[in-house]
Coordinates of C-alpha atoms in Angstrom, one line a residue:
Chain A
M1 CA 14.0 16.1 -14.9
N2 CA 10.1 15.9 -14.5
A3 CA 8.1 13.2 -12.7
L4 CA 6.8 11.7 -16.1
A5 CA 10.4 11.3 -17.4
S6 CA 11.4 9.7 -13.9
L7 CA 8.6 7.4 -14.0
R8 CA 9.4 6.2 -17.5
V9 CA 13.1 5.7 -16.7
A10 CA 11.8 3.6 -13.7
L11 CA 9.6 1.6 -15.6
T12 CA 12.2 0.9 -18.3
A13 CA 14.8 -0.2 -15.5
L14 CA 12.2 -2.6 -13.9
R15 CA 11.1 -4.1 -17.4
I16 CA 14.8 -4.8 -18.1
N17 CA 15.1 -6.9 -15.0
A18 CA 11.5 -8.3 -15.2
L19 CA 12.3 -11.5 -13.2
R20 CA 14.2 -9.9 -10.5
S21 CA 11.5 -7.1 -10.2
A22 CA 8.8 -9.8 -9.9
L23 CA 10.7 -11.8 -7.2
A24 CA 11.4 -8.6 -5.2
M25 CA 7.8 -7.7 -5.4
L26 CA 6.8 -11.2 -3.9
G27 CA 7.1 -10.2 -0.3
V28 CA 5.0 -7.2 -0.8
I29 CA 2.4 -9.2 -2.8
I30 CA 2.2 -11.8 -0.1
G31 CA 2.1 -9.0 2.5
V32 CA -0.8 -6.9 0.9
A33 CA -2.7 -10.1 -0.1
S34 CA -2.5 -11.5 3.6
V35 CA -3.4 -8.1 5.0
I36 CA -6.7 -8.1 2.7
V37 CA -7.6 -11.7 3.3
L38 CA -7.2 -11.6 7.2
V39 CA -9.0 -8.1 7.6
S40 CA -11.8 -9.2 5.3
I41 CA -12.4 -12.2 7.3
S42 CA -12.1 -10.6 10.5
E43 CA -14.4 -7.9 9.5
G44 CA -16.9 -10.6 8.1
T45 CA -16.8 -12.4 11.4
K46 CA -17.4 -9.0 13.2
Q47 CA -20.5 -8.3 11.1
A48 CA -21.8 -11.7 11.5
V49 CA -21.7 -11.2 15.2
E50 CA -23.3 -8.0 15.0
A51 CA -26.0 -9.4 12.8
Q52 CA -26.6 -12.2 15.3
I53 CA -26.9 -9.7 18.1
A54 CA -29.3 -7.7 16.0
S55 CA -31.4 -10.8 15.5
F56 CA -31.8 -11.2 19.2
G57 CA -32.4 -7.4 19.9
A58 CA -29.4 -5.3 19.8
N59 CA -29.8 -3.5 23.3
L60 CA -31.8 -6.4 25.0
L61 CA -31.6 -7.0 28.6
I62 CA -32.6 -10.4 29.9
I63 CA -33.9 -10.6 33.6
R64 CA -34.5 -14.1 35.3
P65 CA -34.7 -15.3 38.7
G66 CA -31.5 -16.9 40.1
S67 CA -31.2 -19.6 42.6
S68 CA -32.9 -20.0 45.9
M69 CA -31.3 -20.3 49.2
F70 CA -33.1 -22.4 51.8
G71 CA -31.4 -23.3 55.0
G72 CA -27.9 -23.1 53.4
R73 CA -28.9 -25.4 50.4
R74 CA -28.9 -23.6 47.3
G75 CA -31.4 -24.6 44.4
G76 CA -30.7 -24.7 40.9
A77 CA -30.9 -21.9 38.3
G78 CA -34.4 -20.3 38.2
S79 CA -35.3 -21.9 41.7
A80 CA -35.7 -18.6 43.3
D81 CA -39.0 -16.8 43.3
P82 CA -40.2 -16.0 39.7
M83 CA -40.6 -12.6 38.2
T84 CA -44.1 -11.5 38.0
D85 CA -46.3 -9.2 35.9
G86 CA -45.9 -6.8 38.8
D87 CA -42.1 -6.7 38.2
V88 CA -42.9 -6.2 34.4
V89 CA -45.1 -3.1 35.1
A90 CA -42.7 -1.8 37.8
I91 CA -39.8 -2.0 35.5
R92 CA -41.9 -0.4 32.7
T93 CA -43.1 2.5 34.8
E94 CA -40.1 3.1 37.2
I95 CA -36.9 2.7 34.9
A96 CA -35.8 5.6 32.6
G97 CA -34.3 5.0 29.3
L98 CA -36.2 1.7 28.2
A99 CA -38.0 1.5 24.8
G100 CA -40.2 -1.5 25.9
V101 CA -40.5 -4.1 28.5
S102 CA -42.2 -7.5 28.0
G103 CA -42.7 -10.6 30.1
E104 CA -42.7 -14.1 28.7
V105 CA -44.2 -17.4 29.4
S106 CA -44.3 -20.5 27.2
A107 CA -45.8 -23.9 26.9
S108 CA -45.2 -26.8 24.6
T109 CA -48.1 -27.6 22.4
T110 CA -49.5 -29.0 19.2
L111 CA -50.7 -26.8 16.3
V112 CA -53.4 -28.2 13.9
F113 CA -54.5 -26.6 10.6
G114 CA -56.7 -28.9 8.6
G115 CA -55.1 -32.1 8.5
I116 CA -51.7 -31.1 9.4
N117 CA -50.2 -30.9 12.8
W118 CA -46.9 -29.3 14.1
T119 CA -45.4 -29.5 17.6
S120 CA -43.9 -26.3 18.8
R121 CA -44.0 -23.9 21.8
I122 CA -46.4 -21.2 22.1
Q123 CA -45.0 -18.0 23.7
G124 CA -47.0 -15.5 25.7
V125 CA -45.6 -12.2 25.6
N126 CA -46.6 -8.5 25.8
P127 CA -46.6 -6.3 22.7
D128 CA -43.4 -4.6 23.5
Y129 CA -41.7 -8.0 23.0
F130 CA -41.7 -7.8 19.2
S131 CA -39.6 -4.7 19.0
A132 CA -37.4 -5.6 21.9
R133 CA -36.4 -8.9 20.2
G134 CA -35.9 -7.4 16.8
W135 CA -39.0 -9.1 15.3
V136 CA -40.5 -7.3 12.0
I137 CA -44.1 -7.9 11.2
A138 CA -44.1 -9.4 7.5
E139 CA -47.9 -9.5 7.0
G140 CA -50.8 -8.3 9.1
R141 CA -50.2 -6.9 12.7
A142 CA -49.2 -7.6 16.2
F143 CA -51.6 -7.7 18.9
S144 CA -52.3 -4.7 21.1
G145 CA -52.0 -3.9 24.6
A146 CA -55.6 -4.0 25.1
E147 CA -55.9 -7.4 23.2
D148 CA -53.1 -8.6 25.5
V149 CA -54.9 -7.5 28.8
S150 CA -58.3 -9.1 27.5
G151 CA -56.6 -12.4 26.6
R152 CA -57.7 -12.6 23.1
R153 CA -57.0 -15.9 21.1
Y154 CA -54.7 -14.2 18.6
V155 CA -51.4 -15.6 17.2
V156 CA -48.6 -14.0 15.3
V157 CA -46.4 -16.8 13.7
G158 CA -43.0 -17.3 12.3
Q159 CA -42.2 -18.2 8.8
T160 CA -41.4 -22.0 9.8
I161 CA -45.1 -22.3 10.8
V162 CA -46.4 -20.5 7.8
Q163 CA -44.3 -23.1 5.7
E164 CA -45.3 -26.3 7.8
L165 CA -49.0 -25.6 8.4
F166 CA -50.0 -23.4 5.4
D167 CA -47.4 -24.6 2.8
G168 CA -46.2 -21.0 2.4
A169 CA -49.7 -19.6 1.7
S170 CA -50.8 -16.5 3.6
P171 CA -52.3 -17.7 6.9
L172 CA -53.9 -14.3 7.8
G173 CA -57.4 -14.6 9.1
Q174 CA -57.2 -18.5 9.4
A175 CA -58.0 -20.3 12.4
I176 CA -55.7 -22.9 13.9
R177 CA -56.3 -25.2 16.9
I178 CA -53.5 -25.0 19.5
G179 CA -53.8 -27.5 22.3
G180 CA -57.4 -28.1 21.1
Q181 CA -58.3 -24.5 21.3
P182 CA -59.1 -22.1 18.1
F183 CA -56.6 -19.3 17.6
E184 CA -56.9 -16.6 14.7
V185 CA -53.7 -15.8 13.0
I186 CA -53.4 -12.0 12.7
G187 CA -49.8 -11.6 11.7
T188 CA -46.7 -13.2 10.5
L189 CA -43.1 -12.3 11.2
E190 CA -40.2 -11.8 8.9
R191 CA -37.6 -14.6 8.5
K192 CA -34.6 -14.5 11.0
G193 CA -33.0 -17.7 10.0
E194 CA -30.8 -20.0 12.1
T195 CA -28.6 -18.9 15.1
S196 CA -25.0 -19.7 14.7
W197 CA -25.6 -22.8 16.9
G198 CA -28.2 -24.1 14.3
Q199 CA -31.5 -23.2 16.1
D200 CA -34.5 -22.3 14.0
Q201 CA -35.4 -18.9 15.1
D202 CA -38.6 -18.9 12.9
D203 CA -40.4 -21.9 14.5
V204 CA -42.3 -19.6 16.8
V205 CA -45.7 -18.7 17.7
F206 CA -46.7 -15.8 19.8
A207 CA -49.9 -15.1 21.7
P208 CA -50.9 -12.4 24.3
L209 CA -49.2 -13.4 27.6
S210 CA -52.4 -13.4 29.6
T211 CA -54.1 -15.7 26.9
V212 CA -51.2 -18.3 27.2
R213 CA -51.3 -18.0 31.0
Q214 CA -55.1 -18.6 31.1
R215 CA -55.4 -21.2 28.3
F216 CA -52.3 -23.3 29.0
G217 CA -51.7 -22.5 32.7
A218 CA -48.0 -21.3 31.9
G219 CA -46.5 -19.4 34.5
M220 CA -49.0 -20.5 37.2
S221 CA -48.1 -22.3 40.3
A222 CA -49.8 -22.8 43.6
T223 CA -48.4 -19.8 45.3
V224 CA -47.9 -17.3 42.3
R225 CA -50.5 -16.8 39.7
D226 CA -48.9 -14.2 37.6
A227 CA -45.3 -15.4 36.9
V228 CA -43.3 -14.8 33.9
S229 CA -40.2 -16.9 33.0
T230 CA -38.3 -14.1 31.9
I231 CA -38.5 -10.4 31.4
Y232 CA -37.1 -8.7 28.4
A233 CA -36.2 -5.0 28.6
D234 CA -35.2 -3.0 25.4
I235 CA -32.7 -0.2 26.2
A236 CA -33.7 2.9 24.3
P237 CA -30.8 4.2 21.9
G238 CA -28.2 6.3 23.3
E239 CA -28.9 5.0 27.0
S240 CA -26.1 3.7 29.0
T241 CA -26.5 -0.3 29.4
S242 CA -24.8 -0.3 32.8
R243 CA -26.9 2.5 34.3
V244 CA -30.0 0.8 33.2
I245 CA -28.8 -2.6 34.6
A246 CA -28.0 -0.9 38.0
D247 CA -31.4 0.8 38.2
I248 CA -33.3 -2.6 37.4
E249 CA -31.1 -4.4 40.0
D250 CA -31.9 -1.7 42.6
L251 CA -35.6 -1.8 41.8
L252 CA -35.8 -5.7 42.0
R253 CA -33.7 -5.8 45.3
I254 CA -36.4 -3.7 46.9
R255 CA -39.2 -5.6 45.3
R256 CA -37.9 -8.9 46.3
E257 CA -36.9 -7.7 49.8
I258 CA -33.3 -8.6 49.5
Q259 CA -31.3 -7.4 52.6
P260 CA -28.2 -5.1 51.9
G261 CA -25.1 -7.2 51.7
A262 CA -27.0 -10.2 50.6
E263 CA -26.6 -11.7 47.2
D264 CA -29.0 -11.0 44.3
D265 CA -31.3 -13.8 43.7
F266 CA -31.9 -12.8 40.3
A267 CA -29.7 -11.9 37.2
V268 CA -29.9 -9.1 34.7
G269 CA -27.8 -10.0 31.5
S270 CA -27.1 -8.3 28.4
L271 CA -27.2 -10.8 25.4
A272 CA -25.3 -8.3 23.2
E273 CA -22.3 -8.2 25.7
F274 CA -22.4 -12.0 26.2
I275 CA -22.0 -12.5 22.5
R276 CA -19.4 -9.9 22.1
A277 CA -17.4 -11.3 24.9
R278 CA -17.7 -14.8 23.3
N279 CA -16.1 -13.4 20.1
E280 CA -13.6 -11.1 21.8
T281 CA -10.9 -13.8 21.5
E282 CA -11.8 -14.2 17.9
S283 CA -11.3 -10.6 16.9
Q284 CA -8.1 -10.5 18.9
L285 CA -7.0 -13.5 16.9
G286 CA -7.8 -11.5 13.9
L287 CA -5.8 -8.7 15.0
L288 CA -2.8 -10.9 15.8
L289 CA -3.2 -12.3 12.3
A290 CA -3.0 -8.7 11.0
V291 CA 0.0 -7.8 12.8
G292 CA 1.6 -10.9 11.4
A293 CA 0.6 -9.8 7.9
G294 CA 2.1 -6.5 8.5
I295 CA 5.3 -8.2 9.5
V296 CA 5.3 -10.0 6.2
L297 CA 5.0 -6.6 4.7
L298 CA 8.0 -5.4 6.5
V299 CA 10.0 -8.3 5.5
G300 CA 8.8 -7.6 1.9
G301 CA 10.1 -4.1 2.2
I302 CA 13.6 -5.4 3.4
G303 CA 13.6 -7.6 0.3
I304 CA 12.8 -4.4 -1.7
M305 CA 15.7 -2.6 0.0
N306 CA 18.0 -5.5 -0.8
I307 CA 17.2 -5.6 -4.4
M308 CA 17.5 -1.8 -4.8
L309 CA 20.9 -1.9 -3.1
V310 CA 22.0 -4.6 -5.6
S311 CA 20.5 -2.5 -8.5
V312 CA 22.4 0.5 -7.4
T313 CA 25.7 -1.3 -7.3
E314 CA 25.1 -2.9 -10.7
R315 CA 24.4 0.3 -12.2
T316 CA 27.0 2.4 -10.7
R317 CA 28.5 3.4 -14.1
E318 CA 25.0 4.3 -15.3
I319 CA 24.7 6.5 -12.3
G320 CA 28.3 8.0 -13.1
L321 CA 27.3 8.5 -16.7
R322 CA 23.8 10.2 -15.7
L323 CA 25.7 12.5 -13.2
A324 CA 28.3 13.4 -15.8
V325 CA 25.8 14.3 -18.5
G326 CA 23.9 16.6 -16.1
A327 CA 21.7 14.7 -13.5
R328 CA 21.6 16.3 -10.2
R329 CA 21.8 14.3 -7.1
A330 CA 18.2 14.8 -6.5
D331 CA 17.4 13.4 -10.0
V332 CA 19.3 10.2 -9.3
R333 CA 17.8 9.8 -6.0
N334 CA 14.3 10.4 -7.2
Q335 CA 15.1 7.8 -10.1
F336 CA 15.7 5.1 -7.7
L337 CA 13.0 6.1 -5.2
I338 CA 10.4 6.1 -7.9
E339 CA 11.7 2.7 -9.0
S340 CA 11.3 1.4 -5.5
I341 CA 7.8 3.0 -5.3
V342 CA 6.7 1.6 -8.5
L343 CA 7.9 -1.8 -7.5
C344 CA 6.0 -1.7 -4.3
V345 CA 2.8 -0.2 -5.8
I346 CA 2.7 -2.9 -8.5
G347 CA 3.3 -5.5 -5.9
G348 CA 0.5 -3.9 -3.8
L349 CA -1.9 -4.1 -6.8
A350 CA -1.0 -7.6 -7.5
G351 CA -1.3 -8.3 -3.8
L352 CA -4.7 -6.7 -3.9
V353 CA -5.8 -9.0 -6.9
V354 CA -4.4 -12.0 -5.1
G355 CA -6.0 -11.0 -1.7
V356 CA -9.4 -10.2 -3.1
G357 CA -9.4 -13.3 -5.1
G358 CA -8.3 -15.4 -2.0
T359 CA -10.9 -13.9 0.2
L360 CA -13.7 -14.6 -2.4
V361 CA -12.4 -18.3 -2.6
Y362 CA -12.2 -18.6 1.1
A363 CA -15.9 -17.2 1.4
E364 CA -17.1 -19.7 -1.2
V365 CA -15.3 -22.6 0.2
G366 CA -15.9 -21.9 3.8
Q367 CA -19.3 -20.5 3.5
L368 CA -18.2 -17.6 5.7
D369 CA -19.0 -14.2 5.7
I370 CA -16.5 -11.7 4.4
V371 CA -16.4 -7.9 4.1
I372 CA -14.0 -6.4 1.6
D373 CA -13.7 -2.9 3.0
P374 CA -12.4 -0.2 0.4
V375 CA -10.7 1.6 3.1
I376 CA -8.6 -1.5 3.9
V377 CA -7.9 -1.8 0.3
A378 CA -6.7 1.9 0.1
I379 CA -4.7 1.3 3.3
A380 CA -3.1 -1.8 1.9
I381 CA -2.0 0.0 -1.2
G382 CA -1.0 3.1 0.7
A383 CA 1.1 0.9 3.1
S384 CA 2.9 -0.7 0.0
A385 CA 3.8 2.9 -1.4
F386 CA 5.0 3.7 2.1
V387 CA 7.2 0.6 2.1
G388 CA 8.5 1.7 -1.2
V389 CA 9.5 5.1 0.1
F390 CA 10.7 3.8 3.4
F391 CA 13.0 1.0 2.1
G392 CA 13.8 2.8 -1.2
L393 CA 15.2 5.9 0.7
Y394 CA 18.5 4.4 1.7
P395 CA 19.5 2.9 -1.6
A396 CA 18.3 5.8 -3.4
H397 CA 20.4 8.1 -1.2
R398 CA 23.6 6.0 -1.7
A399 CA 23.0 6.1 -5.5
S400 CA 22.9 10.0 -5.2
R401 CA 25.9 10.2 -3.2
L402 CA 28.2 8.7 -5.7
N403 CA 31.2 10.4 -7.0
P404 CA 30.8 10.5 -11.0
I405 CA 34.5 9.8 -11.6
D406 CA 34.6 6.7 -9.3
A407 CA 31.3 5.7 -10.6
L408 CA 32.4 5.8 -14.2
R409 CA 35.5 3.8 -13.6
F410 CA 33.5 1.2 -11.6
E411 CA 34.0 -2.3 -13.1
Chain B
M1 CA 38.2 38.2 -24.9
S2 CA 39.4 35.5 -22.7
A3 CA 40.1 32.1 -23.4
L4 CA 37.4 29.3 -23.5
I5 CA 39.3 27.5 -20.8
E6 CA 41.8 29.1 -18.4
C7 CA 43.7 27.2 -15.9
R8 CA 46.1 29.0 -13.6
D9 CA 48.5 27.0 -11.2
L10 CA 46.1 24.1 -10.9
V11 CA 47.0 21.7 -8.2
K12 CA 45.1 18.4 -7.5
T13 CA 46.3 16.2 -4.6
Y14 CA 44.9 12.8 -3.5
E15 CA 45.2 11.2 -0.1
M16 CA 46.2 7.5 -0.6
G17 CA 46.3 6.1 2.9
D18 CA 48.9 8.1 4.6
Q19 CA 50.6 9.3 1.2
V20 CA 49.8 12.4 -0.5
V21 CA 49.9 12.0 -4.2
H22 CA 50.3 15.1 -6.5
A23 CA 48.3 14.4 -9.4
L24 CA 48.5 17.8 -10.9
N25 CA 51.3 20.0 -9.7
G26 CA 50.8 23.7 -10.9
V27 CA 49.3 23.5 -14.4
S28 CA 48.5 26.7 -16.3
L29 CA 46.9 26.4 -19.6
D30 CA 44.7 28.5 -21.9
I31 CA 42.6 26.9 -24.6
E32 CA 40.7 29.0 -27.0
A33 CA 37.2 28.3 -28.6
G34 CA 37.5 26.2 -31.8
E35 CA 40.9 24.6 -31.0
Y36 CA 41.7 20.9 -31.6
V37 CA 43.8 19.7 -28.6
A38 CA 45.2 16.4 -27.6
I39 CA 46.3 15.8 -24.1
M40 CA 49.0 13.0 -23.9
G41 CA 51.2 11.5 -21.4
T42 CA 51.4 7.9 -19.7
S43 CA 49.4 6.4 -17.1
G44 CA 49.7 8.4 -14.0
S45 CA 51.1 11.5 -15.8
G46 CA 48.1 13.6 -14.6
K47 CA 46.3 13.7 -17.9
S48 CA 43.1 12.0 -16.6
T49 CA 43.0 14.3 -13.6
L50 CA 43.1 17.2 -16.0
M51 CA 40.4 15.7 -18.0
N52 CA 38.1 15.4 -15.0
L53 CA 38.8 19.0 -13.9
L54 CA 38.3 20.2 -17.5
G55 CA 34.9 18.3 -17.4
A56 CA 33.8 19.8 -14.1
L57 CA 33.6 16.4 -12.8
D58 CA 36.1 17.3 -10.0
Q59 CA 37.4 20.2 -8.4
P60 CA 40.9 21.4 -8.1
T61 CA 42.7 21.4 -4.7
S62 CA 43.9 24.9 -5.4
G63 CA 44.4 27.2 -8.3
E64 CA 42.0 28.8 -10.8
L65 CA 39.8 27.0 -13.3
R66 CA 37.4 29.1 -15.6
I67 CA 35.5 27.4 -18.3
A68 CA 33.4 29.3 -20.8
G69 CA 33.7 32.3 -18.4
E70 CA 32.5 30.3 -15.4
D71 CA 34.6 29.9 -12.1
V72 CA 34.0 26.1 -11.8
R73 CA 35.2 26.3 -8.1
A74 CA 32.3 28.7 -7.1
L75 CA 29.6 26.4 -8.4
G76 CA 27.5 24.2 -6.1
P77 CA 26.8 20.7 -6.8
D78 CA 23.5 21.3 -8.7
A79 CA 24.9 24.3 -10.4
V80 CA 28.0 22.3 -11.7
S81 CA 25.4 19.4 -13.0
R82 CA 23.5 22.1 -15.0
F83 CA 26.8 23.5 -16.2
R84 CA 28.2 20.2 -17.5
N85 CA 24.7 19.4 -19.0
R86 CA 25.0 22.6 -21.2
T87 CA 28.5 23.2 -21.6
I88 CA 30.5 19.9 -22.0
G89 CA 30.0 16.8 -24.0
F90 CA 31.7 13.6 -22.8
V91 CA 32.9 10.5 -25.0
F92 CA 34.4 7.7 -23.0
Q93 CA 36.6 4.8 -24.1
Q94 CA 34.1 2.2 -22.9
F95 CA 31.1 4.2 -24.7
N96 CA 29.0 3.8 -21.3
L97 CA 25.8 3.6 -23.1
L98 CA 22.7 2.3 -21.1
P99 CA 22.1 -1.4 -21.9
R100 CA 18.8 -2.6 -23.4
T101 CA 18.1 0.9 -24.2
S102 CA 17.6 2.2 -27.9
A103 CA 20.3 4.5 -29.5
L104 CA 17.8 7.2 -29.7
E105 CA 17.0 7.0 -26.0
N106 CA 20.9 6.9 -25.2
A107 CA 21.5 9.8 -27.5
A108 CA 18.6 11.8 -25.8
L109 CA 19.8 11.2 -22.1
P110 CA 21.4 14.6 -21.4
L111 CA 18.2 16.2 -22.8
I112 CA 16.2 14.6 -19.9
Y113 CA 18.1 16.5 -17.4
S114 CA 17.8 19.7 -19.6
G115 CA 13.9 19.4 -18.9
L116 CA 13.1 19.4 -22.6
P117 CA 9.7 17.9 -23.7
H118 CA 9.8 14.4 -25.2
A119 CA 9.1 15.6 -28.8
E120 CA 11.9 18.0 -28.7
R121 CA 14.2 15.3 -27.3
V122 CA 13.5 12.9 -29.9
K123 CA 14.0 15.6 -32.6
R124 CA 17.3 16.6 -31.5
S125 CA 18.7 13.3 -30.8
M126 CA 17.5 12.0 -34.2
A127 CA 19.3 14.8 -35.9
R128 CA 22.4 14.1 -34.1
L129 CA 22.3 10.4 -34.8
Q130 CA 21.9 11.2 -38.4
Q131 CA 24.9 13.6 -38.2
V132 CA 27.2 10.6 -37.0
G133 CA 25.7 8.4 -39.7
L134 CA 23.3 6.2 -37.6
G135 CA 20.1 7.6 -39.0
E136 CA 19.0 4.0 -39.8
R137 CA 19.5 2.5 -36.5
T138 CA 18.1 4.6 -34.0
D139 CA 15.9 1.8 -32.3
H140 CA 18.7 -0.5 -32.1
H141 CA 20.2 -1.5 -28.6
P142 CA 23.9 -1.3 -27.9
A143 CA 24.1 -5.0 -28.0
Q144 CA 23.0 -4.9 -31.6
L145 CA 25.4 -2.5 -32.6
S146 CA 29.3 -2.9 -33.5
G147 CA 31.9 -0.9 -31.2
G148 CA 32.3 1.8 -33.9
Q149 CA 28.5 2.2 -34.1
Q150 CA 28.4 2.5 -30.1
Q151 CA 30.9 5.1 -30.1
R152 CA 28.8 7.0 -32.7
V153 CA 25.9 6.8 -30.4
A154 CA 28.0 8.1 -27.6
I155 CA 29.2 11.0 -29.8
A156 CA 25.6 11.9 -30.7
R157 CA 24.8 11.9 -27.1
A158 CA 27.8 14.2 -26.3
L159 CA 26.6 16.5 -29.0
V160 CA 23.0 16.5 -28.4
N161 CA 22.8 19.5 -26.2
D162 CA 25.1 21.7 -28.4
P163 CA 28.1 21.7 -26.1
K164 CA 30.9 24.3 -26.2
I165 CA 33.5 21.7 -25.5
L166 CA 33.7 18.0 -26.5
L167 CA 35.8 16.0 -24.1
A168 CA 37.0 12.7 -25.3
D169 CA 38.7 10.1 -23.0
E170 CA 40.7 7.7 -25.2
P171 CA 37.8 7.5 -27.6
T172 CA 39.4 4.8 -29.8
G173 CA 40.9 2.9 -27.0
A174 CA 38.3 0.1 -27.5
L175 CA 38.1 0.0 -31.3
D176 CA 40.2 -1.4 -34.1
T177 CA 42.4 0.7 -36.5
K178 CA 39.9 0.9 -39.3
T179 CA 36.9 1.9 -36.9
S180 CA 39.3 4.2 -34.9
A181 CA 40.0 6.2 -38.2
D182 CA 36.2 6.5 -39.0
I183 CA 35.5 7.8 -35.5
M184 CA 38.5 10.3 -35.7
A185 CA 37.1 11.5 -39.0
I186 CA 33.9 12.5 -37.0
F187 CA 36.1 14.4 -34.5
D188 CA 37.9 16.3 -37.4
Q189 CA 34.7 17.2 -39.1
L190 CA 33.1 18.4 -35.9
N191 CA 36.1 20.5 -35.2
R192 CA 35.9 21.9 -38.7
E193 CA 32.2 23.0 -37.9
G194 CA 33.6 24.9 -34.8
I195 CA 33.4 22.7 -31.9
T196 CA 36.4 22.8 -29.3
V197 CA 37.7 19.2 -29.3
I198 CA 39.9 17.9 -26.5
L199 CA 41.2 14.4 -26.7
V200 CA 42.9 12.6 -24.0
T201 CA 45.2 9.8 -25.5
H202 CA 48.3 8.0 -25.2
E203 CA 48.5 7.0 -28.9
Q204 CA 50.4 9.3 -31.2
E205 CA 48.3 8.4 -34.2
V206 CA 45.2 9.8 -32.5
A207 CA 47.1 12.7 -31.1
D208 CA 48.2 13.7 -34.7
H209 CA 44.6 14.5 -35.6
A210 CA 44.7 17.4 -33.3
R211 CA 46.4 20.7 -34.1
R212 CA 47.8 21.0 -30.6
Q213 CA 49.5 18.5 -28.4
I214 CA 50.1 18.9 -24.8
V215 CA 52.2 16.3 -23.1
F216 CA 52.1 15.6 -19.2
R217 CA 54.6 14.1 -17.1
D218 CA 54.4 13.8 -13.4
G219 CA 51.7 16.1 -13.0
V220 CA 53.1 18.9 -15.1
I221 CA 53.0 20.1 -18.7
V222 CA 56.4 19.1 -20.3
E223 CA 55.5 19.9 -23.8
D224 CA 52.8 22.1 -25.6
R225 CA 53.3 22.2 -29.3
S226 CA 51.0 23.4 -32.2

């Protein structure tokens, strides 16, 4: 008996008991559908997190001063000595495996163009900042290292500024007044959108660091003239994050004259790791749900086995007849096995339709990211076929071991 | 030339709990090709046991059994299936048709296990259904057919593989007198065409169609008349 004939026999048997077949499939349908929905949502969340990390700069390190210690009294965050241009240069020149290093200072200010004004922050940065933070120039250019050093009054603006001050028109070459001083717009940045906590990332104005320091007094105090509030370091692809962090920490401990055994008065943090850690629990929850869906599939398989056992008992005479007219034991076993597999694969396909549909509805209603991975779809269908084989084997084996004489007499 | 069926000292015992039942107790019998035989006896006489052995559905406890030159006891399970498929056609009292399956598909069932292609299966089973007078109802399901018609489908199924032996177990047991006569006429005709027909029955009227009657009692042949 060939496979095609077996398949035809199986389909006929399933059609004859259409309702029962459908009910038997239900467990597999729900199992496969929930696997697809849960994995799609979990994958979507993961990708959203990665996108968020990329929008900050995928391999970004943030270096900030910590708290000061004065006579046993600890100051607040950032109260220790600030980072300086000297630290930026030292990190840039002495730490291996960095793609770029930039300091940052900022000042709150009002931008004016024509009759329109807009309050924002002006950030003074080094040219490496743009690549380190994952900014892409949309139009024009960023300022150069030489322009940074010489303190040119150039700005590169985000799309919110383009919208608010220029009503969406190209601002290149336009002069805007920032804190009463004229600046030329030399570039615009591609849109990043909002962060997951709703902050507008495009409401930004960047100028050379020295310009902001000179013009706005940012990062200057009575004692320190070249402070930066934060240093951003971009780790080159393929470099070890922990190694680079350790190197920077060693360097800064020497520069800040911290005694061996004393605590660091600064912090080197990885934003990507922070965000991943924050989402760790979420992805573990996703895994847990996927395990739950797998259990549903398992229960579905037990349902299939139950139905197949009932079917074998009901069709004892048919099995006896088939054996009498020349079916080999393997033919009978294959017939029931194929029935079980067909049942599960049809259930799997129905589950696929329900799962993909459910995922799309969920994404639409919840405004959430989803990723329907063809690999997961293939795995779900494969898993249902496996359930068919696994839970069909015992009933099929039982059918094939029947004695034709007893089976024919079965009432 | 040896006989189509050769039985020598056939013994078949069953264990029922702690009792040993001798269903057949030393049966020797030859049936030649083309014979028309009725095997008779009351319930428990051993006739059904013999039927199962002749149909290669069961193996004797001891003794020799050769059917169409084949030593049935030497065949493995798959070989015995193939042997039944090619050599023996079964007709049962309860027809044993597959429900919700057309007459054509029912008649073609043994051919699926012969490995014939679909077109050939249709052709052969159609011819057999016409031979038993059901050429017009090939797409009917068993539930849409009368008892007599169902038994005709079963006979077509038994004949579809051109068997050497037609084994019929109480073929008219579930039919009324008129229909029984029609079915017996088919067996008579088939035998005239050269097929060896073996009937198992307890009805004298049915047995009278055969040219040889073998009567069983307590697992042994008590009468063998031609």
